[in-house]
Amino acid sequence: MVQTLGNAFKSGRIHHAFILTGVRGVGKTTTARILARAFNYVDESGARPTLDLSKEGAHCAEIVAGTHVDVMEMDAASNTGIDSIREINAMTRTPPMSAPYKVFIIDEVHMLSTSAFNGLLKTLEEPPPYVKFIFATTEIRKVPVTILSRCQRFDLRRITPEVMTGYLGGLLEKEGVSVEPEALSMIVRAGEGSARDCLSLTDQAIAHGDGKITTQAVRDMLGLADRARVIDLFEKLMGGDIGGALDDARALYDSGADPTTIIADLAEFTHLATRIKIVPSAAADPVLTPDERSRGAELAQKLSLRVLTRTWQILSRGLGEIAQSGNGLQAAEMVLIRLAYAADMPSPDELIEKLTSQPDAPTTGSAPGMPMPNGGGAQARAFAPVPQSQPQAQPVSQPRAQAVALPDPRSYDQLVALAGEKRDILLKHALESDLKPVTFETGRIEVALTPTANPSIVSALSAKLKDWTGRPWMVTVSTKPVDAPTLREARQAAEQSERNAALEDPMVQAVMETFPGARLVNIKTRSQHDDAEGIVDGFESDSPDMEDDE
């Protein structure tokens, strides 16, 4: 915004309407007043729009105080109707009394009614050269496109934690109020980038702490759980210590933490650990407490991304369960129990990997020593030990597990079946509908493409076959025209042939004549020993005479 307006002021091409959007408390209205000063800046050298406001201009004091006759502010939340817009339209017909421009600041502009927006359109489209409009809103999507298209839009971001921490720290120093660093971090985090929210919370914390802001006072004021205790609870859950986790959760509840807050704080720490695992520099966030910074990085290194994402899913689902439950504490405890049991449970692919990596692992699922899923936490063993009553196998005589045999299609039909087994629906559809087999040998396939086929399917098929079979496959496209049908076309032709044969059957024809409106819906083939080509399985009819017949 500074760059855009600075260049506009230099060139003298200043737009007539601006819209500022952003969350609450990021300075939209304050910025609008600063822009009004910038438009109407006058010093001893004359009127000149500028962003350098270090020296107070002739109109600056009145604009800041809100008493300047040529700068008008309107709250659209309390002036939503067309009458207020008519007053603005009337005022635009007269030039400013003392300042270079008449500036209209409309706050929460999205609250205007449809008729009010329509009444503003004409003036906004062709305003007098001495009029500037500045709109502010937190709901930019509720502003009609016809208004937005006539404005220069500037999105004001949330205030960063670093800036907000320095801002609040400077104010408290001027006020002579001592504050603990962790307490200040809690306020900044709760403010969510809004200066107004942070100021309100800071003022409340000063009153709550009787002139001194402490971590415990802010925690009690916000109803937060102790961050260190939340991390202790998280560690016990990840370690499978269900009893200790329930005791910690009960202690947090007894100290005033809401069950929803406990689960939400666990989810927040899970997100933090996941973020640090992916972006290690996230641990340097100044809003984090020392415990979150150090222990979060440590847990992010220990826990896998799979465990963290599964933990997040369980906690997120648990928040909904607590909201719907009549007893929030009981619902929260059930969430914690589920989380503790699932924390170290291996996924199916991890279990298979552990199975195949054990040289002495038996091939049957009921034999002693079978690897079992671990639902009891990190301290539990992932595999059950061999019972001492069973004779121990000698390593020298125990045969090693055989390598898993890879599929090796011997025909085009087997290739289509392999694609189905691998659940590659797109490739299976292409093999049936877009490719025509010409020759098929182990490691080499020649096909013809239909006019609608995607040429990239050839390289994709070669890559898939190499992954599935463990050997390279050469897939080539025939340069000669091929009249043979695709598998789908051949199957459809066979089905149509069976249908035509069935319709020519005398018995079928007799049924169709007896029950007008009957339709042949299915054909089933008899077993080969019946020595018959087919049998009609069912009819449908619109005739009431056939309601009980088939």
mmCIF file of C-alpha atoms in Angstrom, residues 43 49 169 254 443:
data_model
loop_
_atom_site.group_PDB
_atom_site.id
_atom_site.type_symbol
_atom_site.label_atom_id
_atom_site.label_comp_id
_atom_site.label_asym_id
_atom_site.label_seq_id
_atom_site.Cartn_x
_atom_site.Cartn_y
_atom_site.Cartn_z
ATOM 1 C CA ASP A 43 2.407 23.019 4.781
ATOM 2 C CA PRO A 49 -0.333 14.779 -1.016
ATOM 3 C CA GLY A 169 6.219 -4.586 25.825
ATOM 4 C CA ASP A 254 -9.602 -29.662 38.773
ATOM 5 C CA GLY A 443 9.028 -58.117 -21.495
#
